[in-house]
Amino acid sequence: MSVFSHAELDDHESLHFINDASTGLRAIIAIHSTVLGPAAGGCRRWSYLSDAEAVTDALRLSRGMTYKNAVAELPFGGGKAVILSSNTAPKSPQLLAAFGRAVDSLGGKYVTAEDVGMSVDDMRQVQQHTKFVSGLPQSGANAGGDPSPWTALGVYLGIAAAVKSRLEKDSLKDLKIAIQGVGHVGAHLCQLLHDAGAKLLVADVNRDNLNAVKTAIPVEVVAPANILYADVDVLAPCALGNVLTSATIPKIKAKVIAGAANNQLSTLADGARLAARKILYAPDYVINAGGIISVSHEYYGASSEDQVRADVEKIPHRLQSIFAESSESGRPTNELADEYARRLIAAGRK
Ligand code: NAD
Protein backbone atom coordinates (compact mmCIF):
# COMPACT_ATOMS: atom_id res chain seq x y z
CA MET A 1 0.00 0.00 0.00
CA SER A 2 1.49 3.33 -0.99
CA VAL A 3 0.78 6.41 1.08
CA PHE A 4 2.81 9.32 -0.32
CA SER A 5 1.79 8.45 -3.87
CA HIS A 6 -1.81 7.63 -2.89
CA ALA A 7 -4.31 8.97 -5.45
CA GLU A 8 -6.39 10.59 -2.67
CA LEU A 9 -3.48 12.17 -0.75
CA ASP A 10 -4.27 15.57 -2.29
CA ASP A 11 -2.74 18.25 -0.05
CA HIS A 12 -3.48 16.47 3.23
CA GLU A 13 -1.41 17.89 6.07
CA SER A 14 -0.88 14.63 7.98
CA LEU A 15 -2.02 11.06 8.42
CA HIS A 16 -1.76 9.34 11.83
CA PHE A 17 -1.82 5.59 12.41
CA ILE A 18 -2.79 4.40 15.89
CA ASN A 19 -1.99 0.87 17.00
CA ASP A 20 -2.81 0.28 20.66
CA ALA A 21 -1.93 -3.34 21.31
CA SER A 22 -3.38 -3.46 24.82
CA THR A 23 -6.93 -2.50 23.72
CA GLY A 24 -6.83 -3.71 20.11
CA LEU A 25 -7.51 -0.19 18.83
CA ARG A 26 -6.39 0.24 15.24
CA ALA A 27 -7.32 3.64 13.90
CA ILE A 28 -6.34 6.26 11.35
CA ILE A 29 -6.75 10.00 11.83
CA ALA A 30 -6.44 11.99 8.61
CA ILE A 31 -5.95 15.75 8.83
CA HIS A 32 -6.68 17.31 5.49
CA SER A 33 -6.55 20.98 6.40
CA THR A 34 -6.26 23.28 9.41
CA VAL A 35 -6.31 26.46 7.32
CA LEU A 36 -9.74 27.60 8.48
CA GLY A 37 -9.55 26.12 12.00
CA PRO A 38 -8.96 22.81 13.77
CA ALA A 39 -9.58 19.80 11.54
CA ALA A 40 -13.06 18.67 12.56
CA GLY A 41 -14.83 15.53 11.41
CA GLY A 42 -16.46 12.50 12.96
CA CYS A 43 -15.04 9.13 13.82
CA ARG A 44 -16.27 6.18 11.74
CA ARG A 45 -16.03 2.58 12.93
CA TRP A 46 -16.22 0.12 10.07
CA SER A 47 -15.10 -3.37 9.10
CA TYR A 48 -12.87 -2.40 6.19
CA LEU A 49 -11.87 -5.19 3.84
CA SER A 50 -8.24 -4.02 3.94
CA ASP A 51 -5.98 -1.41 5.53
CA ALA A 52 -5.72 0.25 2.12
CA GLU A 53 -9.49 0.66 1.96
CA ALA A 54 -9.46 2.32 5.40
CA VAL A 55 -6.70 4.74 4.36
CA THR A 56 -8.59 5.68 1.21
CA ASP A 57 -11.78 6.24 3.20
CA ALA A 58 -10.01 8.41 5.80
CA LEU A 59 -8.33 10.51 3.09
CA ARG A 60 -11.51 11.05 1.08
CA LEU A 61 -13.69 11.71 4.10
CA SER A 62 -11.26 14.21 5.64
CA ARG A 63 -10.99 16.21 2.41
CA GLY A 64 -14.79 16.21 2.22
CA MET A 65 -14.88 17.62 5.76
CA THR A 66 -12.59 20.50 4.78
CA TYR A 67 -14.89 21.36 1.88
CA LYS A 68 -18.03 20.85 3.97
CA ASN A 69 -16.84 23.07 6.81
CA ALA A 70 -15.62 25.78 4.43
CA VAL A 71 -18.88 25.93 2.46
CA ALA A 72 -20.92 25.90 5.69
CA GLU A 73 -18.81 28.89 6.84
CA LEU A 74 -17.66 27.11 10.00
CA PRO A 75 -14.40 27.95 11.82
CA PHE A 76 -13.09 24.44 11.17
CA GLY A 77 -10.68 22.76 8.81
CA GLY A 78 -11.26 19.13 7.87
CA GLY A 79 -10.25 15.81 9.34
CA LYS A 80 -11.66 12.36 9.97
CA ALA A 81 -10.93 9.34 12.10
CA VAL A 82 -11.64 5.74 11.18
CA ILE A 83 -11.51 2.83 13.59
CA LEU A 84 -10.88 -0.49 11.88
CA SER A 85 -13.42 -2.79 13.53
CA SER A 86 -16.89 -4.13 12.90
CA ASN A 87 -19.42 -1.33 13.35
CA THR A 88 -21.64 -3.65 15.40
CA ALA A 89 -18.96 -5.25 17.63
CA PRO A 90 -19.04 -4.13 21.28
CA LYS A 91 -16.74 -1.21 22.12
CA SER A 92 -14.78 -1.55 25.35
CA PRO A 93 -14.28 1.51 27.56
CA GLN A 94 -10.54 0.82 27.22
CA LEU A 95 -10.72 1.05 23.43
CA LEU A 96 -12.65 4.34 23.58
CA ALA A 97 -10.13 5.64 26.14
CA ALA A 98 -7.26 4.75 23.81
CA PHE A 99 -9.03 6.57 20.98
CA GLY A 100 -9.54 9.62 23.25
CA ARG A 101 -5.83 9.63 24.13
CA ALA A 102 -4.92 9.42 20.44
CA VAL A 103 -7.12 12.43 19.65
CA ASP A 104 -5.63 14.29 22.63
CA SER A 105 -2.07 13.58 21.51
CA LEU A 106 -2.71 15.76 18.44
CA GLY A 107 -3.11 18.75 20.76
CA GLY A 108 -6.32 20.13 19.24
CA LYS A 109 -5.36 19.89 15.56
CA TYR A 110 -8.19 17.36 15.22
CA VAL A 111 -11.66 17.57 16.81
CA THR A 112 -13.68 14.37 16.80
CA ALA A 113 -17.42 13.56 16.99
CA GLU A 114 -19.64 10.58 16.14
CA ASP A 115 -20.12 9.15 12.66
CA VAL A 116 -21.22 5.71 11.41
CA GLY A 117 -20.69 3.08 14.12
CA MET A 118 -20.20 5.59 16.96
CA SER A 119 -22.67 7.20 19.36
CA VAL A 120 -23.22 10.13 21.71
CA ASP A 121 -22.42 7.82 24.65
CA ASP A 122 -19.12 6.85 23.03
CA MET A 123 -18.19 10.51 22.73
CA ARG A 124 -18.93 10.98 26.41
CA GLN A 125 -16.36 8.28 27.17
CA VAL A 126 -13.88 9.78 24.71
CA GLN A 127 -14.34 13.14 26.48
CA GLN A 128 -12.83 11.70 29.64
CA HIS A 129 -9.50 11.58 27.79
CA THR A 130 -9.61 14.65 25.58
CA LYS A 131 -11.37 17.99 25.37
CA PHE A 132 -11.14 17.95 21.56
CA VAL A 133 -14.50 16.24 21.11
CA SER A 134 -18.03 17.35 20.29
CA GLY A 135 -21.41 15.69 19.69
CA LEU A 136 -21.75 15.17 23.46
CA PRO A 137 -25.05 14.84 25.33
CA GLN A 138 -27.00 18.08 25.36
CA SER A 139 -26.81 20.22 28.47
CA GLY A 140 -29.85 22.34 29.27
CA ALA A 141 -31.12 24.45 26.37
CA ASN A 142 -27.68 24.56 24.72
CA ALA A 143 -27.12 23.14 21.26
CA GLY A 144 -25.41 19.78 21.06
CA GLY A 145 -25.90 16.07 21.29
CA ASP A 146 -26.62 13.71 18.44
CA PRO A 147 -26.00 15.67 15.22
CA SER A 148 -28.14 13.31 13.09
CA PRO A 149 -31.49 15.12 13.43
CA TRP A 150 -29.80 18.32 12.22
CA THR A 151 -28.22 16.49 9.31
CA ALA A 152 -31.66 15.10 8.45
CA LEU A 153 -33.23 18.57 8.62
CA GLY A 154 -30.61 20.00 6.26
CA VAL A 155 -31.09 17.10 3.85
CA TYR A 156 -34.87 17.51 3.99
CA LEU A 157 -34.62 21.24 3.19
CA GLY A 158 -32.08 20.45 0.48
CA ILE A 159 -34.39 17.88 -1.12
CA ALA A 160 -37.15 20.51 -1.23
CA ALA A 161 -34.76 22.98 -2.91
CA ALA A 162 -33.64 20.38 -5.46
CA VAL A 163 -37.25 19.38 -6.21
CA LYS A 164 -38.15 23.02 -6.78
CA SER A 165 -35.18 23.46 -9.09
CA ARG A 166 -35.42 20.25 -11.15
CA LEU A 167 -39.11 19.32 -10.98
CA GLU A 168 -40.49 22.86 -10.50
CA LYS A 169 -42.62 21.73 -7.57
CA ASP A 170 -43.15 23.74 -4.39
CA SER A 171 -44.23 20.73 -2.32
CA LEU A 172 -43.04 17.20 -1.68
CA LYS A 173 -46.62 15.96 -1.39
CA ASP A 174 -47.15 12.67 -3.25
CA LEU A 175 -43.59 12.65 -4.60
CA LYS A 176 -41.94 9.23 -4.49
CA ILE A 177 -38.68 9.25 -2.58
CA ALA A 178 -36.29 6.32 -2.13
CA ILE A 179 -34.09 6.32 0.97
CA GLN A 180 -31.05 4.03 1.01
CA GLY A 181 -30.16 3.45 4.68
CA VAL A 182 -32.50 4.24 7.56
CA GLY A 183 -29.97 4.61 10.37
CA HIS A 184 -29.54 7.72 12.48
CA VAL A 185 -30.02 10.23 9.66
CA GLY A 186 -32.21 8.17 7.34
CA ALA A 187 -34.82 7.45 10.02
CA HIS A 188 -35.20 11.14 10.95
CA LEU A 189 -35.33 12.04 7.27
CA CYS A 190 -38.12 9.51 6.67
CA GLN A 191 -40.21 11.13 9.38
CA LEU A 192 -39.75 14.65 7.93
CA LEU A 193 -40.54 13.47 4.39
CA HIS A 194 -43.57 11.53 5.55
CA ASP A 195 -44.87 14.58 7.43
CA ALA A 196 -44.50 16.54 4.16
CA GLY A 197 -46.72 14.00 2.36
CA ALA A 198 -44.07 12.15 0.36
CA LYS A 199 -44.42 8.43 -0.49
CA LEU A 200 -41.42 6.56 0.84
CA LEU A 201 -39.48 3.54 -0.41
CA VAL A 202 -36.75 2.38 1.94
CA ALA A 203 -33.97 -0.20 2.11
CA ASP A 204 -31.50 -1.19 4.78
CA VAL A 205 -29.24 -4.15 5.40
CA ASN A 206 -29.91 -3.84 9.13
CA ARG A 207 -33.24 -5.48 10.02
CA ASP A 208 -33.62 -3.65 13.35
CA ASN A 209 -33.23 -0.22 11.74
CA LEU A 210 -35.67 -1.17 9.01
CA ASN A 211 -38.26 -2.45 11.49
CA ALA A 212 -38.00 0.70 13.61
CA VAL A 213 -38.92 2.86 10.60
CA LYS A 214 -41.59 0.42 9.38
CA THR A 215 -43.41 0.52 12.69
CA ALA A 216 -43.26 4.33 12.92
CA ILE A 217 -44.49 5.34 9.45
CA PRO A 218 -45.93 3.78 6.29
CA VAL A 219 -43.08 2.85 3.94
CA GLU A 220 -42.57 0.41 1.10
CA VAL A 221 -39.57 -1.81 1.76
CA VAL A 222 -37.32 -2.48 -1.24
CA ALA A 223 -34.42 -4.94 -1.45
CA PRO A 224 -31.06 -3.21 -0.82
CA ALA A 225 -29.85 -4.31 -4.27
CA ASN A 226 -32.75 -2.47 -5.98
CA ILE A 227 -33.20 0.77 -4.03
CA LEU A 228 -30.87 2.86 -6.22
CA TYR A 229 -32.91 1.96 -9.30
CA ALA A 230 -36.39 2.48 -7.86
CA ASP A 231 -38.87 4.33 -10.06
CA VAL A 232 -38.98 7.48 -7.91
CA ASP A 233 -38.69 11.25 -8.20
CA VAL A 234 -35.90 11.57 -5.62
CA LEU A 235 -33.17 9.20 -4.46
CA ALA A 236 -31.66 9.95 -1.04
CA PRO A 237 -28.48 7.92 -0.38
CA CYS A 238 -28.17 7.81 3.42
CA ALA A 239 -25.96 4.73 3.90
CA LEU A 240 -22.33 4.73 2.77
CA GLY A 241 -20.36 6.34 -0.04
CA ASN A 242 -19.35 5.23 -3.55
CA VAL A 243 -22.92 4.47 -4.62
CA LEU A 244 -22.95 6.69 -7.72
CA THR A 245 -20.66 4.99 -10.22
CA SER A 246 -20.31 4.39 -13.96
CA ALA A 247 -22.18 1.12 -13.37
CA THR A 248 -25.07 2.42 -11.25
CA ILE A 249 -25.76 5.83 -12.83
CA PRO A 250 -27.13 4.55 -16.17
CA LYS A 251 -29.81 2.55 -14.29
CA ILE A 252 -31.00 5.32 -11.93
CA LYS A 253 -34.54 6.55 -12.65
CA ALA A 254 -34.74 9.42 -10.11
CA LYS A 255 -34.44 12.96 -11.46
CA VAL A 256 -32.97 14.25 -8.20
CA ILE A 257 -30.27 12.72 -6.00
CA ALA A 258 -30.04 14.37 -2.60
CA GLY A 259 -29.01 12.50 0.52
CA ALA A 260 -26.83 12.44 3.61
CA ALA A 261 -24.12 9.93 2.74
CA ASN A 262 -20.59 11.27 2.41
CA ASN A 263 -18.67 10.66 -0.83
CA GLN A 264 -21.67 9.48 -2.83
CA LEU A 265 -19.80 9.95 -6.11
CA SER A 266 -17.22 7.28 -6.77
CA THR A 267 -15.16 9.65 -8.93
CA LEU A 268 -15.41 13.28 -10.04
CA ALA A 269 -16.47 12.09 -13.50
CA ASP A 270 -19.61 10.56 -12.00
CA GLY A 271 -20.91 14.09 -11.38
CA ALA A 272 -20.62 14.74 -15.12
CA ARG A 273 -22.34 11.40 -15.82
CA LEU A 274 -25.31 12.50 -13.68
CA ALA A 275 -25.43 15.92 -15.34
CA ALA A 276 -25.41 14.29 -18.78
CA ARG A 277 -28.46 12.27 -17.75
CA LYS A 278 -30.15 15.47 -16.44
CA ILE A 279 -30.19 14.08 -12.91
CA LEU A 280 -29.79 16.95 -10.47
CA TYR A 281 -27.19 16.01 -7.85
CA ALA A 282 -27.08 17.91 -4.55
CA PRO A 283 -23.36 17.86 -3.62
CA ASP A 284 -23.16 15.64 -0.53
CA TYR A 285 -21.02 17.86 1.67
CA VAL A 286 -23.22 20.88 0.98
CA ILE A 287 -26.54 19.18 1.77
CA ASN A 288 -25.33 17.10 4.74
CA ALA A 289 -23.68 19.90 6.75
CA GLY A 290 -26.47 20.13 9.36
CA GLY A 291 -24.72 17.80 11.79
CA ILE A 292 -21.37 19.57 11.73
CA ILE A 293 -23.17 22.91 12.11
CA SER A 294 -24.61 21.58 15.38
CA VAL A 295 -21.20 20.18 16.38
CA SER A 296 -19.58 23.56 15.72
CA HIS A 297 -22.12 25.50 17.80
CA GLU A 298 -21.64 23.00 20.61
CA TYR A 299 -17.84 23.01 20.44
CA TYR A 300 -17.42 26.78 20.43
CA GLY A 301 -19.79 27.54 23.27
CA ALA A 302 -23.29 27.90 24.53
CA SER A 303 -25.47 28.34 21.43
CA SER A 304 -29.18 27.76 21.34
CA GLU A 305 -31.02 25.31 19.12
CA ASP A 306 -32.55 28.32 17.34
CA GLN A 307 -29.07 29.44 16.28
CA VAL A 308 -28.30 25.96 14.94
CA ARG A 309 -31.62 25.89 13.09
CA ALA A 310 -30.98 29.31 11.53
CA ASP A 311 -27.62 28.07 10.19
CA VAL A 312 -29.03 24.76 8.95
CA GLU A 313 -31.70 26.73 7.09
CA LYS A 314 -28.95 28.36 5.01
CA ILE A 315 -28.21 24.99 3.36
CA PRO A 316 -31.01 25.16 0.75
CA HIS A 317 -29.92 28.67 -0.29
CA ARG A 318 -26.37 27.47 -0.92
CA LEU A 319 -27.71 24.59 -2.98
CA GLN A 320 -29.99 26.90 -4.98
CA SER A 321 -26.97 29.04 -5.99
CA ILE A 322 -25.08 25.94 -7.13
CA PHE A 323 -28.12 24.62 -9.04
CA ALA A 324 -28.66 28.00 -10.74
CA GLU A 325 -25.00 28.25 -11.76
CA SER A 326 -25.06 24.67 -13.03
CA SER A 327 -28.17 25.29 -15.07
CA GLU A 328 -26.63 28.44 -16.63
CA SER A 329 -23.20 27.00 -17.31
CA GLY A 330 -24.13 23.36 -17.94
CA ARG A 331 -21.36 22.35 -15.53
CA PRO A 332 -21.85 19.54 -12.98
CA THR A 333 -22.91 20.64 -9.50
CA ASN A 334 -20.08 18.72 -7.78
CA GLU A 335 -17.43 20.60 -9.75
CA LEU A 336 -19.00 23.96 -8.91
CA ALA A 337 -19.19 23.08 -5.21
CA ASP A 338 -15.53 21.92 -5.15
CA GLU A 339 -14.39 25.12 -6.86
CA TYR A 340 -16.34 27.24 -4.38
CA ALA A 341 -14.86 25.35 -1.41
CA ARG A 342 -11.31 25.67 -2.78
CA ARG A 343 -11.79 29.42 -3.31
CA LEU A 344 -12.84 29.82 0.34
CA ILE A 345 -9.84 27.82 1.58
CA ALA A 346 -7.42 29.77 -0.64
CA ALA A 347 -8.86 33.03 0.71
CA GLY A 348 -8.41 31.71 4.26
CA ARG A 349 -4.80 30.79 3.54
CA LYS A 350 -4.07 34.37 2.48
P1 NAD B 1 -25.90 4.93 10.50
O1 NAD B 1 -24.82 3.92 10.62
O2 NAD B 1 -26.71 5.26 11.69
O3 NAD B 1 -26.91 4.52 9.33
C1 NAD B 1 -26.48 3.99 8.10
C2 NAD B 1 -27.49 2.94 7.71
O4 NAD B 1 -27.21 2.49 6.40
C3 NAD B 1 -27.47 1.71 8.64
O5 NAD B 1 -28.78 1.42 9.07
C4 NAD B 1 -26.91 0.63 7.73
O6 NAD B 1 -27.41 -0.65 8.05
C5 NAD B 1 -27.40 1.09 6.38
N1 NAD B 1 -26.68 0.52 5.25
C6 NAD B 1 -25.36 0.26 5.12
N2 NAD B 1 -25.10 -0.28 3.93
C7 NAD B 1 -26.29 -0.34 3.27
C8 NAD B 1 -26.70 -0.77 1.98
N3 NAD B 1 -25.82 -1.27 1.10
N4 NAD B 1 -28.00 -0.68 1.64
C9 NAD B 1 -28.90 -0.19 2.51
N5 NAD B 1 -28.58 0.23 3.75
C10 NAD B 1 -27.30 0.16 4.12
O7 NAD B 1 -25.19 6.25 9.90
P2 NAD B 1 -25.80 7.73 9.87
O8 NAD B 1 -25.23 8.49 11.00
O9 NAD B 1 -27.27 7.68 9.64
O10 NAD B 1 -25.08 8.29 8.56
C11 NAD B 1 -25.51 7.89 7.27
C12 NAD B 1 -24.59 8.52 6.22
O11 NAD B 1 -24.65 9.95 6.33
C13 NAD B 1 -23.11 8.16 6.37
O12 NAD B 1 -22.51 8.13 5.10
C14 NAD B 1 -22.54 9.32 7.16
O13 NAD B 1 -21.16 9.52 6.95
C15 NAD B 1 -23.34 10.47 6.56
N6 NAD B 1 -23.45 11.62 7.45
C16 NAD B 1 -23.98 11.46 8.69
C17 NAD B 1 -24.09 12.57 9.52
C18 NAD B 1 -24.70 12.46 10.88
O14 NAD B 1 -25.05 13.50 11.46
N7 NAD B 1 -24.89 11.27 11.42
C19 NAD B 1 -23.66 13.82 9.07
C20 NAD B 1 -23.14 13.95 7.78
C21 NAD B 1 -23.04 12.83 6.97
XYZ file of C-alpha atoms and ligand atoms in Angstrom:
394
model
C 0.000 0.000 0.000
C 1.487 3.333 -0.994
C 0.777 6.413 1.082
C 2.810 9.325 -0.317
C 1.790 8.447 -3.874
C -1.812 7.633 -2.894
C -4.311 8.975 -5.450
C -6.390 10.588 -2.670
C -3.478 12.167 -0.746
C -4.266 15.571 -2.287
C -2.740 18.248 -0.053
C -3.477 16.474 3.234
C -1.415 17.888 6.074
C -0.884 14.634 7.977
C -2.020 11.061 8.418
C -1.758 9.344 11.825
C -1.824 5.589 12.407
C -2.787 4.400 15.894
C -1.993 0.866 17.000
C -2.810 0.280 20.662
C -1.929 -3.340 21.306
C -3.376 -3.456 24.819
C -6.928 -2.498 23.721
C -6.830 -3.709 20.108
C -7.506 -0.188 18.830
C -6.394 0.245 15.240
C -7.322 3.642 13.896
C -6.343 6.258 11.350
C -6.745 9.997 11.827
C -6.443 11.993 8.609
C -5.955 15.748 8.835
C -6.680 17.306 5.489
C -6.550 20.980 6.404
C -6.263 23.279 9.407
C -6.306 26.462 7.315
C -9.744 27.604 8.479
C -9.550 26.121 12.001
C -8.961 22.808 13.773
C -9.580 19.800 11.539
C -13.056 18.670 12.557
C -14.825 15.534 11.407
C -16.457 12.504 12.961
C -15.038 9.129 13.823
C -16.269 6.185 11.744
C -16.031 2.576 12.928
C -16.215 0.122 10.068
C -15.098 -3.369 9.100
C -12.867 -2.396 6.190
C -11.870 -5.186 3.836
C -8.243 -4.020 3.938
C -5.982 -1.410 5.532
C -5.716 0.246 2.122
C -9.489 0.661 1.961
C -9.457 2.324 5.401
C -6.698 4.738 4.365
C -8.587 5.680 1.212
C -11.782 6.239 3.201
C -10.008 8.413 5.799
C -8.329 10.511 3.094
C -11.515 11.049 1.079
C -13.695 11.713 4.104
C -11.258 14.212 5.636
C -10.992 16.212 2.414
C -14.790 16.206 2.225
C -14.881 17.617 5.760
C -12.590 20.500 4.776
C -14.890 21.358 1.881
C -18.029 20.850 3.969
C -16.840 23.074 6.812
C -15.625 25.775 4.426
C -18.878 25.930 2.459
C -20.924 25.902 5.691
C -18.806 28.889 6.843
C -17.662 27.113 10.003
C -14.397 27.950 11.815
C -13.088 24.440 11.171
C -10.675 22.756 8.813
C -11.263 19.134 7.870
C -10.248 15.805 9.344
C -11.656 12.363 9.969
C -10.930 9.337 12.104
C -11.640 5.743 11.175
C -11.507 2.829 13.592
C -10.883 -0.494 11.884
C -13.420 -2.795 13.533
C -16.888 -4.130 12.900
C -19.423 -1.332 13.349
C -21.638 -3.652 15.400
C -18.959 -5.251 17.630
C -19.035 -4.131 21.284
C -16.742 -1.209 22.118
C -14.783 -1.554 25.345
C -14.276 1.514 27.560
C -10.539 0.825 27.223
C -10.722 1.052 23.430
C -12.650 4.337 23.584
C -10.131 5.639 26.137
C -7.262 4.753 23.806
C -9.028 6.570 20.984
C -9.539 9.621 23.245
C -5.830 9.626 24.130
C -4.920 9.415 20.438
C -7.115 12.435 19.654
C -5.631 14.290 22.626
C -2.072 13.577 21.512
C -2.712 15.761 18.445
C -3.105 18.748 20.764
C -6.324 20.126 19.243
C -5.355 19.891 15.564
C -8.187 17.361 15.223
C -11.661 17.568 16.808
C -13.677 14.370 16.798
C -17.422 13.562 16.995
C -19.637 10.584 16.145
C -20.122 9.146 12.662
C -21.217 5.715 11.414
C -20.688 3.076 14.119
C -20.204 5.591 16.959
C -22.670 7.205 19.356
C -23.215 10.133 21.712
C -22.418 7.824 24.646
C -19.123 6.849 23.026
C -18.194 10.515 22.729
C -18.932 10.980 26.410
C -16.362 8.282 27.167
C -13.877 9.778 24.715
C -14.341 13.140 26.475
C -12.826 11.697 29.639
C -9.499 11.581 27.791
C -9.607 14.653 25.576
C -11.369 17.991 25.368
C -11.137 17.947 21.564
C -14.496 16.237 21.108
C -18.032 17.354 20.288
C -21.407 15.692 19.690
C -21.752 15.171 23.461
C -25.049 14.844 25.333
C -27.004 18.079 25.360
C -26.806 20.216 28.474
C -29.852 22.345 29.273
C -31.117 24.447 26.373
C -27.682 24.559 24.722
C -27.119 23.140 21.265
C -25.407 19.780 21.060
C -25.901 16.069 21.292
C -26.619 13.707 18.436
C -26.005 15.666 15.219
C -28.140 13.311 13.090
C -31.489 15.115 13.432
C -29.803 18.324 12.216
C -28.223 16.486 9.311
C -31.656 15.098 8.455
C -33.234 18.568 8.623
C -30.611 19.996 6.257
C -31.093 17.097 3.845
C -34.868 17.514 3.991
C -34.621 21.237 3.192
C -32.077 20.446 0.480
C -34.390 17.880 -1.119
C -37.150 20.505 -1.228
C -34.759 22.975 -2.910
C -33.643 20.379 -5.462
C -37.248 19.375 -6.213
C -38.148 23.019 -6.785
C -35.181 23.464 -9.092
C -35.419 20.246 -11.147
C -39.110 19.321 -10.975
C -40.492 22.864 -10.504
C -42.622 21.734 -7.566
C -43.151 23.736 -4.387
C -44.229 20.735 -2.324
C -43.044 17.195 -1.677
C -46.625 15.956 -1.394
C -47.150 12.674 -3.248
C -43.591 12.647 -4.601
C -41.938 9.227 -4.494
C -38.680 9.253 -2.584
C -36.289 6.318 -2.130
C -34.092 6.317 0.966
C -31.054 4.033 1.014
C -30.158 3.453 4.679
C -32.495 4.243 7.557
C -29.966 4.613 10.368
C -29.544 7.721 12.480
C -30.024 10.233 9.663
C -32.214 8.172 7.340
C -34.820 7.447 10.019
C -35.197 11.135 10.951
C -35.328 12.036 7.274
C -38.123 9.505 6.671
C -40.213 11.135 9.378
C -39.749 14.650 7.930
C -40.535 13.475 4.391
C -43.570 11.526 5.546
C -44.865 14.579 7.426
C -44.500 16.541 4.164
C -46.718 14.001 2.364
C -44.066 12.146 0.357
C -44.420 8.434 -0.485
C -41.416 6.563 0.838
C -39.475 3.540 -0.414
C -36.748 2.383 1.943
C -33.974 -0.203 2.106
C -31.503 -1.194 4.781
C -29.243 -4.150 5.403
C -29.913 -3.844 9.128
C -33.243 -5.477 10.016
C -33.615 -3.648 13.349
C -33.235 -0.217 11.741
C -35.674 -1.173 9.008
C -38.260 -2.453 11.489
C -37.998 0.701 13.607
C -38.923 2.856 10.598
C -41.592 0.417 9.383
C -43.415 0.520 12.695
C -43.264 4.333 12.915
C -44.494 5.337 9.447
C -45.927 3.783 6.288
C -43.076 2.854 3.941
C -42.570 0.406 1.095
C -39.572 -1.811 1.756
C -37.318 -2.479 -1.239
C -34.416 -4.942 -1.454
C -31.059 -3.208 -0.821
C -29.854 -4.307 -4.266
C -32.747 -2.470 -5.977
C -33.196 0.765 -4.027
C -30.872 2.865 -6.215
C -32.910 1.964 -9.297
C -36.391 2.476 -7.857
C -38.874 4.333 -10.056
C -38.985 7.475 -7.910
C -38.687 11.251 -8.198
C -35.900 11.566 -5.623
C -33.166 9.205 -4.461
C -31.662 9.953 -1.044
C -28.479 7.918 -0.378
C -28.169 7.815 3.423
C -25.961 4.725 3.900
C -22.331 4.733 2.773
C -20.359 6.345 -0.041
C -19.350 5.227 -3.548
C -22.919 4.474 -4.615
C -22.945 6.688 -7.722
C -20.663 4.987 -10.223
C -20.306 4.391 -13.962
C -22.176 1.116 -13.366
C -25.067 2.416 -11.247
C -25.762 5.830 -12.832
C -27.128 4.553 -16.173
C -29.805 2.553 -14.285
C -31.003 5.317 -11.935
C -34.543 6.551 -12.650
C -34.742 9.416 -10.107
C -34.445 12.960 -11.461
C -32.970 14.255 -8.201
C -30.267 12.717 -5.996
C -30.043 14.373 -2.605
C -29.014 12.496 0.520
C -26.833 12.438 3.613
C -24.122 9.932 2.745
C -20.590 11.266 2.410
C -18.668 10.662 -0.833
C -21.667 9.484 -2.826
C -19.797 9.947 -6.112
C -17.225 7.276 -6.768
C -15.161 9.650 -8.934
C -15.412 13.280 -10.044
C -16.466 12.085 -13.498
C -19.606 10.563 -11.996
C -20.912 14.094 -11.380
C -20.623 14.741 -15.121
C -22.340 11.404 -15.820
C -25.308 12.495 -13.681
C -25.433 15.924 -15.344
C -25.411 14.286 -18.783
C -28.462 12.274 -17.751
C -30.146 15.472 -16.436
C -30.185 14.075 -12.915
C -29.793 16.947 -10.466
C -27.194 16.014 -7.853
C -27.080 17.907 -4.548
C -23.358 17.857 -3.622
C -23.157 15.644 -0.525
C -21.021 17.857 1.667
C -23.220 20.879 0.980
C -26.540 19.179 1.769
C -25.329 17.097 4.743
C -23.680 19.902 6.751
C -26.468 20.132 9.356
C -24.720 17.799 11.793
C -21.367 19.572 11.733
C -23.172 22.908 12.105
C -24.610 21.581 15.379
C -21.202 20.178 16.384
C -19.579 23.561 15.717
C -22.117 25.496 17.799
C -21.642 23.002 20.613
C -17.842 23.015 20.443
C -17.417 26.775 20.430
C -19.792 27.537 23.274
C -23.294 27.901 24.526
C -25.473 28.341 21.435
C -29.177 27.759 21.340
C -31.021 25.308 19.119
C -32.551 28.324 17.339
C -29.067 29.436 16.275
C -28.297 25.964 14.942
C -31.616 25.889 13.094
C -30.977 29.313 11.528
C -27.619 28.075 10.187
C -29.027 24.760 8.945
C -31.702 26.730 7.094
C -28.945 28.360 5.014
C -28.206 24.994 3.355
C -31.006 25.157 0.751
C -29.922 28.668 -0.294
C -26.368 27.466 -0.925
C -27.713 24.591 -2.979
C -29.986 26.902 -4.979
C -26.970 29.039 -5.987
C -25.083 25.938 -7.131
C -28.122 24.616 -9.037
C -28.662 27.997 -10.736
C -24.998 28.247 -11.763
C -25.060 24.666 -13.030
C -28.173 25.291 -15.073
C -26.634 28.442 -16.633
C -23.195 26.997 -17.308
C -24.133 23.361 -17.943
C -21.357 22.350 -15.531
C -21.851 19.537 -12.980
C -22.909 20.641 -9.501
C -20.082 18.724 -7.777
C -17.426 20.598 -9.750
C -18.995 23.958 -8.909
C -19.187 23.081 -5.211
C -15.529 21.921 -5.153
C -14.393 25.125 -6.859
C -16.336 27.240 -4.379
C -14.860 25.349 -1.414
C -11.315 25.667 -2.779
C -11.794 29.422 -3.312
C -12.843 29.815 0.340
C -9.836 27.819 1.584
C -7.423 29.768 -0.641
C -8.864 33.034 0.714
C -8.412 31.711 4.261
C -4.798 30.788 3.535
C -4.067 34.374 2.484
P -25.903 4.933 10.498
O -24.822 3.924 10.616
O -26.715 5.256 11.686
O -26.911 4.520 9.328
C -26.478 3.991 8.102
C -27.495 2.940 7.711
O -27.207 2.490 6.397
C -27.471 1.712 8.637
O -28.779 1.421 9.072
C -26.912 0.631 7.729
O -27.414 -0.650 8.046
C -27.398 1.088 6.376
N -26.679 0.516 5.246
C -25.363 0.256 5.123
N -25.099 -0.279 3.928
C -26.287 -0.342 3.270
C -26.700 -0.766 1.983
N -25.819 -1.266 1.101
N -28.000 -0.685 1.639
C -28.904 -0.187 2.506
N -28.583 0.232 3.754
C -27.300 0.158 4.115
O -25.193 6.255 9.902
P -25.797 7.727 9.868
O -25.232 8.491 11.004
O -27.269 7.679 9.638
O -25.084 8.291 8.557
C -25.506 7.891 7.270
C -24.595 8.524 6.219
O -24.652 9.946 6.333
C -23.111 8.163 6.375
O -22.507 8.126 5.102
C -22.539 9.322 7.160
O -21.157 9.515 6.951
C -23.342 10.467 6.560
N -23.453 11.619 7.453
C -23.978 11.461 8.693
C -24.086 12.571 9.515
C -24.698 12.458 10.883
O -25.052 13.502 11.464
N -24.891 11.267 11.419
C -23.657 13.817 9.070
C -23.143 13.946 7.776
C -23.039 12.826 6.972
